[in-house]
Coordinates of C-alpha atoms in Angstrom, one line a residue:
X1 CA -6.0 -12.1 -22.5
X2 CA -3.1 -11.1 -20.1
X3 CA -3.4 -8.2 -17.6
X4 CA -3.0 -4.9 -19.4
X5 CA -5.6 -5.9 -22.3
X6 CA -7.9 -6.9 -19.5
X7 CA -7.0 -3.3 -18.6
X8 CA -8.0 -1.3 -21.2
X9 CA -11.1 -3.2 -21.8
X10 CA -11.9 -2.5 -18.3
X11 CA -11.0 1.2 -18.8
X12 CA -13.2 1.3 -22.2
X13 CA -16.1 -0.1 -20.1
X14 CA -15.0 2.2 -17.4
X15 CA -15.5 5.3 -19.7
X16 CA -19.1 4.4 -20.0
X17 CA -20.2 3.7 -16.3
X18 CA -18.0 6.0 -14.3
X19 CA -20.7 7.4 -12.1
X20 CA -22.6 4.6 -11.8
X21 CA -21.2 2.3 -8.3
X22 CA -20.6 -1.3 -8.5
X23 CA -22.9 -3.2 -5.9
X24 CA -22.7 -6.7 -4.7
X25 CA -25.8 -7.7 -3.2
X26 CA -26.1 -11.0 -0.7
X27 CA -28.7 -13.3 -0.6
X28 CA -29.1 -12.7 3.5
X29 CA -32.1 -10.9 3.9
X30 CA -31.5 -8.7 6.5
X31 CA -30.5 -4.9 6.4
X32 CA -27.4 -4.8 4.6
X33 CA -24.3 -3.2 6.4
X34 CA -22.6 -0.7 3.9
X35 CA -19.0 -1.3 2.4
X36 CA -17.7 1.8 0.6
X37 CA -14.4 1.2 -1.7
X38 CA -12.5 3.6 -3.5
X39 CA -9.7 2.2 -5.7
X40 CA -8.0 3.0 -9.1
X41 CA -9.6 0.6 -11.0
X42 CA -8.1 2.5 -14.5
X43 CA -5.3 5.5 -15.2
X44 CA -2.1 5.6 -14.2
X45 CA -2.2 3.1 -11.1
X46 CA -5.3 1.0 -12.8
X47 CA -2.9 -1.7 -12.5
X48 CA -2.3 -1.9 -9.0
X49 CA -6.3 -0.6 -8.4
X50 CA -7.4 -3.5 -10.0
X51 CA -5.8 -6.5 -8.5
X52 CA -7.2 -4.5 -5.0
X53 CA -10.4 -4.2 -6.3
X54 CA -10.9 -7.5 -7.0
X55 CA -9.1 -8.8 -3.4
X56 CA -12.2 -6.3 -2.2
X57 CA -14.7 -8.4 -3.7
X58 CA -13.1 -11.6 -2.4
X59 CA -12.7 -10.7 1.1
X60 CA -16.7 -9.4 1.2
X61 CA -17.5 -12.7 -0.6
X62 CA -15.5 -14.9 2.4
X63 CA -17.3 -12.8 4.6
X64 CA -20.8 -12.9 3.1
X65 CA -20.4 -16.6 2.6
X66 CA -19.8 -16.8 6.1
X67 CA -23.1 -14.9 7.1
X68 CA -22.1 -11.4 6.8
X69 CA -21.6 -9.8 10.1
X70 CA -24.0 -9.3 13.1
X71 CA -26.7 -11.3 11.3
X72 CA -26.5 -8.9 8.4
X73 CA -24.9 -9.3 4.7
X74 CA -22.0 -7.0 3.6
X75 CA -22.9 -4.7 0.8
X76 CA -19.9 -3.3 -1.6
X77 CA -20.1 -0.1 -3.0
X78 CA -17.4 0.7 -5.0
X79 CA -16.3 3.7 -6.8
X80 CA -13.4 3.4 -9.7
X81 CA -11.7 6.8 -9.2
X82 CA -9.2 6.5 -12.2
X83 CA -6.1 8.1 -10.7
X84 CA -7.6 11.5 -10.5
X85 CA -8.3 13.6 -7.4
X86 CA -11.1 15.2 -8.2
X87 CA -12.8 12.0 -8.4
X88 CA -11.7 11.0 -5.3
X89 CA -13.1 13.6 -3.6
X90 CA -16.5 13.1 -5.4
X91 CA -17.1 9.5 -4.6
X92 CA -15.7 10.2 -0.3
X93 CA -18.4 12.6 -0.7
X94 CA -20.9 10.4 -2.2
X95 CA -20.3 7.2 0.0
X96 CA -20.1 9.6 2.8
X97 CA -23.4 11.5 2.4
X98 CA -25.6 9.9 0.2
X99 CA -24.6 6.6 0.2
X100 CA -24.2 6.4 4.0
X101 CA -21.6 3.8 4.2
X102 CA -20.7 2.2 7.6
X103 CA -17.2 2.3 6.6
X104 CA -14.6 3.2 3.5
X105 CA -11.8 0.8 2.3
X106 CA -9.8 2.8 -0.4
X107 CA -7.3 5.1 -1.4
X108 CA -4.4 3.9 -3.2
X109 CA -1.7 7.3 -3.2
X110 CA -0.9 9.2 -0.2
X111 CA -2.3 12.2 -2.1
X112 CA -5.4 9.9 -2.6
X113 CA -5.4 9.3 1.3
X114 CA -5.0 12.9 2.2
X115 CA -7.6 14.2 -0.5
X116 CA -10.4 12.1 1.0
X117 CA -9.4 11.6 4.6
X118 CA -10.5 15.2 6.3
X119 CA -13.5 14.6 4.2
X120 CA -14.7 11.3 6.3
X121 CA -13.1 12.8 9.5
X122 CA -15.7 15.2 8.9
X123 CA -18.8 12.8 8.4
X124 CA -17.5 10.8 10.7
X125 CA -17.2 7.9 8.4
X126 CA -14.2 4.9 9.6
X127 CA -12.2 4.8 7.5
X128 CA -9.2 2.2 6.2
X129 CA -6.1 3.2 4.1
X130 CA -4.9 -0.3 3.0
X131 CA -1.7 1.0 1.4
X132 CA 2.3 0.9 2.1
X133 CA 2.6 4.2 2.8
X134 CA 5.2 6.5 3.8
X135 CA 4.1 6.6 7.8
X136 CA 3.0 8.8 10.3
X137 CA -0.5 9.6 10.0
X138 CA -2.1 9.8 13.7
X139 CA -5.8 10.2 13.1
X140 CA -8.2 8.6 15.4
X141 CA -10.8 7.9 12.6
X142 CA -8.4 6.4 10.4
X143 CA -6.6 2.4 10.3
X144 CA -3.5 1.9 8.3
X145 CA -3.0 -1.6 7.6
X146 CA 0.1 -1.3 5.3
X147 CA 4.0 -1.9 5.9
X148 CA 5.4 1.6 7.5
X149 CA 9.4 3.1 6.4
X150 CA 9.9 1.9 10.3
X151 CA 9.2 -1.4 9.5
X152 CA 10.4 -1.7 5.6
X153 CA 12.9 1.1 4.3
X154 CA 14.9 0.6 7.7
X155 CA 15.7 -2.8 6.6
X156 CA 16.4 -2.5 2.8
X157 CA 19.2 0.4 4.6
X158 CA 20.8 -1.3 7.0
X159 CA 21.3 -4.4 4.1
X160 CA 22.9 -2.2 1.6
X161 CA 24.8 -0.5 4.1
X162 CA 26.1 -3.6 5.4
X163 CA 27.2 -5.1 1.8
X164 CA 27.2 -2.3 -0.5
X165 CA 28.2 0.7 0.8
X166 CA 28.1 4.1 2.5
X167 CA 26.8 6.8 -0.2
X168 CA 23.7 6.7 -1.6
X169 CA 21.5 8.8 -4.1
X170 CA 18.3 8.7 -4.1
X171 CA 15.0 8.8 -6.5
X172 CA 11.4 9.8 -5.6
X173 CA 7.9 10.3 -6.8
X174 CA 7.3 14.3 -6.4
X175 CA 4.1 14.0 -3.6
X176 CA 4.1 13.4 -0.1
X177 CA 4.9 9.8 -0.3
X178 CA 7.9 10.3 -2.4
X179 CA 8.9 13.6 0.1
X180 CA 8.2 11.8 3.1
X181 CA 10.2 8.7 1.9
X182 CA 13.0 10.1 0.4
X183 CA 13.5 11.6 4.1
X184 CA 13.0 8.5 6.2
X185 CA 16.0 7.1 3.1
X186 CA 17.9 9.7 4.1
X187 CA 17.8 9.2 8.3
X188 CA 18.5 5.7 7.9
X189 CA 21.4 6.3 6.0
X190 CA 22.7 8.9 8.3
X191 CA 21.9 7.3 11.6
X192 CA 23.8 3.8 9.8
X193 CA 26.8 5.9 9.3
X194 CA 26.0 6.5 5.8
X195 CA 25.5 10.1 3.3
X196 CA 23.3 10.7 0.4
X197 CA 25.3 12.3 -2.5
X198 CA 22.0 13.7 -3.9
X199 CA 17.7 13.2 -4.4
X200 CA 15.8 14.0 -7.2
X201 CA 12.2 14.2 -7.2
X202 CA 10.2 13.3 -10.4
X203 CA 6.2 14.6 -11.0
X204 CA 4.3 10.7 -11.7
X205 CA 3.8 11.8 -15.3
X206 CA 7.6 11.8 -15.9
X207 CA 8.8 8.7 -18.4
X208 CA 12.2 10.0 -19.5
X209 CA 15.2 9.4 -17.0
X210 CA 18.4 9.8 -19.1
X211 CA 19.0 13.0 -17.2
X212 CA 18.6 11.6 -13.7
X213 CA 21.0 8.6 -15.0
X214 CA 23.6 11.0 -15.9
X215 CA 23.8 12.8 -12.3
X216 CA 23.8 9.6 -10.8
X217 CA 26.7 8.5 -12.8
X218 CA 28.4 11.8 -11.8
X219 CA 27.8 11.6 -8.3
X220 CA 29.2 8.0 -8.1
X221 CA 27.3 6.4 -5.1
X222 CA 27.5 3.3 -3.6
X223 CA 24.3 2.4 -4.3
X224 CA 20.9 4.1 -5.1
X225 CA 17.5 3.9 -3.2
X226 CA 14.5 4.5 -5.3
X227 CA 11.0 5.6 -4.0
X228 CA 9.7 5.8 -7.7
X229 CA 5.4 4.9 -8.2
X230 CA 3.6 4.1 -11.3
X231 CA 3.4 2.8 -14.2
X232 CA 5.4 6.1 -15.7
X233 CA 8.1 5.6 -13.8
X234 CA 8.9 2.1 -14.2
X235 CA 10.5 3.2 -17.3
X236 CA 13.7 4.1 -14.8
X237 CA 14.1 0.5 -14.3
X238 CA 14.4 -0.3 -18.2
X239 CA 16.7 2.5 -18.6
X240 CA 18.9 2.2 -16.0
X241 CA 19.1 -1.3 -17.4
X242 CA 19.8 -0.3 -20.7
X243 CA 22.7 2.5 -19.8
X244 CA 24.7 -0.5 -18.0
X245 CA 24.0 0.9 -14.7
X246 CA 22.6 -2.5 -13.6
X247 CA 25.5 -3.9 -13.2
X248 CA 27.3 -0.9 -11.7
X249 CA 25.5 0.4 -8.8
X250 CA 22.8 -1.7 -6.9
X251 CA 19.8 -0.6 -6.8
X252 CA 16.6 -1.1 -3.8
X253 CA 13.0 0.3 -3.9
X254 CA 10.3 0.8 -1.4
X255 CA 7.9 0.7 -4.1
X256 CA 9.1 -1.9 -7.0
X257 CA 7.3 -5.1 -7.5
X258 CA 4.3 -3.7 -5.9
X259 CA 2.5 -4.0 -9.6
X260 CA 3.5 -5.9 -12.5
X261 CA 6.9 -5.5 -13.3
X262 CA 8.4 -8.9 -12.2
X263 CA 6.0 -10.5 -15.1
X264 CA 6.3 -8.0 -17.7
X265 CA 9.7 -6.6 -17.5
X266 CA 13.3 -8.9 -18.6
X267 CA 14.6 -10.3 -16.4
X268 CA 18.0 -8.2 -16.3
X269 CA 16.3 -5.4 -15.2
X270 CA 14.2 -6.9 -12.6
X271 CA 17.4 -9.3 -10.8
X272 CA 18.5 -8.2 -7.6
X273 CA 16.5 -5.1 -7.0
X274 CA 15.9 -5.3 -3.0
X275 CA 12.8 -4.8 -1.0
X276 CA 10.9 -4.9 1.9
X277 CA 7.4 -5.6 2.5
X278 CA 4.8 -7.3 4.4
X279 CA 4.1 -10.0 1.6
X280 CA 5.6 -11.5 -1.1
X281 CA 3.2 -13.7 -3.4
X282 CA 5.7 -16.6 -3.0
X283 CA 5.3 -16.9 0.8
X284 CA 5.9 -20.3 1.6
X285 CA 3.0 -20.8 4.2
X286 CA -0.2 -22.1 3.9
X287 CA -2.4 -19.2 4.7
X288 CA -0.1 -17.0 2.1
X289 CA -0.6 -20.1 -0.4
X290 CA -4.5 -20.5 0.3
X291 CA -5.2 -16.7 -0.5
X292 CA -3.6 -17.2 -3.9
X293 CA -5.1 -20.2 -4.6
X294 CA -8.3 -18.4 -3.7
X295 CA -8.2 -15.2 -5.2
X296 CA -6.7 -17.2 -8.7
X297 CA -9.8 -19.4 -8.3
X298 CA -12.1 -16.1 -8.2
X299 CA -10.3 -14.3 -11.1
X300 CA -7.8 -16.7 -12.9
X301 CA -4.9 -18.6 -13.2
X302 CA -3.2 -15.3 -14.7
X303 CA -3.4 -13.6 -11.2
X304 CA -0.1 -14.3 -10.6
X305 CA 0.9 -10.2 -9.6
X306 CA -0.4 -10.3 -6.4
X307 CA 1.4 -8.0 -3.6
X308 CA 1.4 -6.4 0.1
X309 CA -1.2 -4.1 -1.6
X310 CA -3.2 -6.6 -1.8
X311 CA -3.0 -8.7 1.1
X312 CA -3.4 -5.1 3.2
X313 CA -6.6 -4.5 1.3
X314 CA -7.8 -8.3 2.7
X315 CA -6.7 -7.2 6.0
X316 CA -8.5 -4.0 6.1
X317 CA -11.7 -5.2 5.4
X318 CA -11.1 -8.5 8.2
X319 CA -10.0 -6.1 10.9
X320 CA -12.8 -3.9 10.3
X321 CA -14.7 -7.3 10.4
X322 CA -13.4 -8.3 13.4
X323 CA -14.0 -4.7 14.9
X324 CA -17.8 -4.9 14.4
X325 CA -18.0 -8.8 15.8
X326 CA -16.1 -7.8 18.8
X327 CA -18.3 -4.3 19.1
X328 CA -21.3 -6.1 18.2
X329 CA -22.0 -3.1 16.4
X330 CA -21.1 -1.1 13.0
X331 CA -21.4 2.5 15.3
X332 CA -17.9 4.1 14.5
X333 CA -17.1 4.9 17.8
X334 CA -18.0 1.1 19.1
X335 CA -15.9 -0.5 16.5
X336 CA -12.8 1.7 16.7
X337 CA -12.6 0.8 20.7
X338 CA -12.5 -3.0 19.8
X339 CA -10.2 -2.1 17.1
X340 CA -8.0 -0.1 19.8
X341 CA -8.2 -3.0 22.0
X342 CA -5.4 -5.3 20.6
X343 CA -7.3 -7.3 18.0
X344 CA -5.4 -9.9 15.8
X345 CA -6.2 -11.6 12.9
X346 CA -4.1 -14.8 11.1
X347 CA -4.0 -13.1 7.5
X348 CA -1.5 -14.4 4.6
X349 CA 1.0 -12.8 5.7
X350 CA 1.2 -14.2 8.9
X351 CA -0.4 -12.9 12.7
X352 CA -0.9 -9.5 12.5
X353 CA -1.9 -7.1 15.3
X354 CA -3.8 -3.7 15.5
X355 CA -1.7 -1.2 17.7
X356 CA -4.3 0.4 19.5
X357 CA -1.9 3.3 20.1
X358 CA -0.8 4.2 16.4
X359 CA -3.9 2.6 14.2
X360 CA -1.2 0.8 12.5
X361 CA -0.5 -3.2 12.3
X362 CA 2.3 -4.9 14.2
X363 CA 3.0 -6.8 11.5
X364 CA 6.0 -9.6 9.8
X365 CA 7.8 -8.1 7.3
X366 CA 10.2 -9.5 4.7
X367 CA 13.7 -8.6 2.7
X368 CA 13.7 -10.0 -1.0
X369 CA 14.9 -9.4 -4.2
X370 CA 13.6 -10.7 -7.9
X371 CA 15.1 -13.8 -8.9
X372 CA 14.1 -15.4 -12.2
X373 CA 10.1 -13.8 -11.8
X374 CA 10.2 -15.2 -8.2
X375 CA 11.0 -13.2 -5.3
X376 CA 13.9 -15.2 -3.3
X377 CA 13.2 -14.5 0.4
X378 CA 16.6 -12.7 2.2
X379 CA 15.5 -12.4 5.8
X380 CA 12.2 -12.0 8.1
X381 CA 11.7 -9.6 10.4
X382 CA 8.7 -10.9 12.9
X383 CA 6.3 -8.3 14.8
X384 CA 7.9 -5.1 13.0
X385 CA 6.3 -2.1 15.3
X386 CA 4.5 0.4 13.0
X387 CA 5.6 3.4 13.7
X388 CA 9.0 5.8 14.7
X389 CA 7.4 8.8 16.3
X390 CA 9.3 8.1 19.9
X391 CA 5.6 7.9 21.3
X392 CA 4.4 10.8 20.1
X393 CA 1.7 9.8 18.3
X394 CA -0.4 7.9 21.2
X395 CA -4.7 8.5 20.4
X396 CA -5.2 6.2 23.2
X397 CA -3.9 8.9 25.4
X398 CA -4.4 11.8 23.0
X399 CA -7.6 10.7 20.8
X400 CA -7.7 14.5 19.5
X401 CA -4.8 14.1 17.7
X402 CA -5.0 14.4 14.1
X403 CA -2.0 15.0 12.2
X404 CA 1.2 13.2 10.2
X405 CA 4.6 12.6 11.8
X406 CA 7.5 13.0 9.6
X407 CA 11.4 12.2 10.7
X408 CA 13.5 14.4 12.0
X409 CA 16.6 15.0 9.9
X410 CA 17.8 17.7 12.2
X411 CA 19.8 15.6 14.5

């Protein structure tokens, strides 16, 4: 059975259960500290949702395995919110307030994020978004554990300014991420020396491109940076493909290769498209090879999709691990002050550091491109800082602070 008839089975079985949590109980006997998820396990980003669902389960299992935490096993309840807000809402405000959770792992979209995160600012629930994300977000009651524009886009920029030109157009998702993206893109570009000749924005349901193609073919850029998300609009890489684009104008995404695509798409479409994230599934290190090894042993040899978005999902849950050991406590305000002390972990993709400052991880990250269903390593970029907000986002300083930095394109 390969991944997307897996899929839909899981979504038929989905349709049946959706209000009911799935719980994973421990043998320890003692009062079970409360694990909340909420992922897309089916819809639009089921794909993504489930290969984080299941690195959910594996990193409580390690941890259960290991005697749970403070004496106490680790119990998950997870929601499957299938790509839809509304449901998202619901299940924060069920974990919240009737399942009383100690802390929340989930959200997959930013609009995910921002949908649920006043909601547990609120109950005063911790909360970890375990995402590459756009950047920004200064909220005391909130870790980010994914790959920042600061630490990522800034890269994939400076390459293709460096070998493929000046002028670029760019493509987005139509939300926040895709907004917020397109304009980090776009400072990059101009603080390199570089223009953008035009953006587009497209709404996730969107499948047909042939109308984007055509003004990119008019504008004539050097090259054209894509923050495109979903399963919808992965058709743009098949299509650009089969216009003869491909070979034309190169082509780099902060999002691609974060699902599927390098297994089910040809391999003429996939070549050469450049990145930048925290973790490639072909890591050659032994931590990066044991959590594969690990996670295929768990759920099978046909787990081969593996991304940052899931290695941040195992580091969530260990640094919120880490934060109760070193609190000696689950009480929210306990574990976030170890958590703002400096903690590190060793994680697969290499040490990895909480900035108490930011809530964000000081973190390796890596340039690559597709080559042959393998991602072929271009550079490595050790102990990328999270964030570009010249210090203004500080809640050491400043714990009141609660909102989302975006760059400043007015310079």
């Amino acid at each position: 059975m390969n991944r997307r008839e897996a899929l839909k089975l899981g979504m038929a079985a989905a349709a049946g259960s959706v209000a009911m949590p799935f719980v994973s109980r421990s043998g320890l006997a003692a009062e079970p500290i409360k694990l909340g998820s909420l992922l897309d396990g089916s819809g639009a980003l089921g794909l993504e949702g489930k290969r984080m669902i299941e690195t959910t389960e594996y990193a409580v299992e390690i941890l259960n395995k290991a005697g749970g935490l403070l004496g106490r096993p680790i119990q998950l309840i997870a929601y499957d919110t299938q790509s839809t807000m509304q449901l998202y809402t619901q299940y924060a405000q069920q974990l919240a307030l009737k399942d009383k959770v100690d802390v929340i792992q989930g959200g997959i979209t930013s609009a995910s994020r921002e949908a649920i995160r006043p909601i547990f600012g609120r109950s005063k629930t911790l909360y970890f978004y375990n995402t590459q994300y756009e950047g920004g977000v200064c909220d005391r009651n909130v870790f980010c554990t994914g790959s920042t524009p600061a630490q990522t886009v800034n890269h994939i920029v400076d390459y293709a300014l460096k070998n493929w030109g000046k002028k670029a157009y760019i493509i987005a998702a139509d939300y926040n991420y895709g907004h917020i993206t397109a304009s980090w893109m776009t400072k990059f570009m101009k603080d390199g020396g570089g223009s953008v000749a035009g953006t587009d924005f497209f709404p996730l349901d969107v499948t047909n491109f042939s109308s984007a193609i055509g003004r990119i073919q008019q504008a004539q850029p050097d090259l054209v940076l894509s923050a495109l998300v979903g399963a919808n609009h992965s058709g743009f890489y098949r299509q650009w493909d089969a216009a003869g684009m491909k070979a034309k104008i190169p082509l780099a995404s902060s999002v691609f290769g974060l699902g599927d695509e390098l297994t089910t798409m040809d391999t003429s479409t996939t070549d050469g498209i450049v990145t930048c994230y925290g973790w490639y599934n072909n890591l050659d290190t032994p931590a990066s090879k044991a959590f594969v090894s690990g996670m295929q042993a768990k759920f099978g040899a046909d787990v081969t999709d593996l991304s940052e978005l899931d290695t941040a999902t195992y580091e969530g849950i260990m640094f919120w691990a880490e934060g109760v050991k070193k609190a000696g406590s689950v009480e929210r305000d306990k574990v976030i002050a170890a958590l703002e002390s400096g903690i590190s972990i060793e994680s697969p993709t290499g040490k990895v550091t909480m900035d108490g400052a930011t809530h964000h991880t000081i973190r390796n990250t890596y340039l690559a491109r597709p080559k042959n269903r393998k991602w072929e390593m271009l550079a490595t970029f050790p102990d990328s800082f999270p964030a570009d907000t010249g210090g203004a986002c500080d809640l050491l300083k400043n714990p009141r602070m609660n909102k989302q930095f975006t760059p400043d394109l007015k310079g």
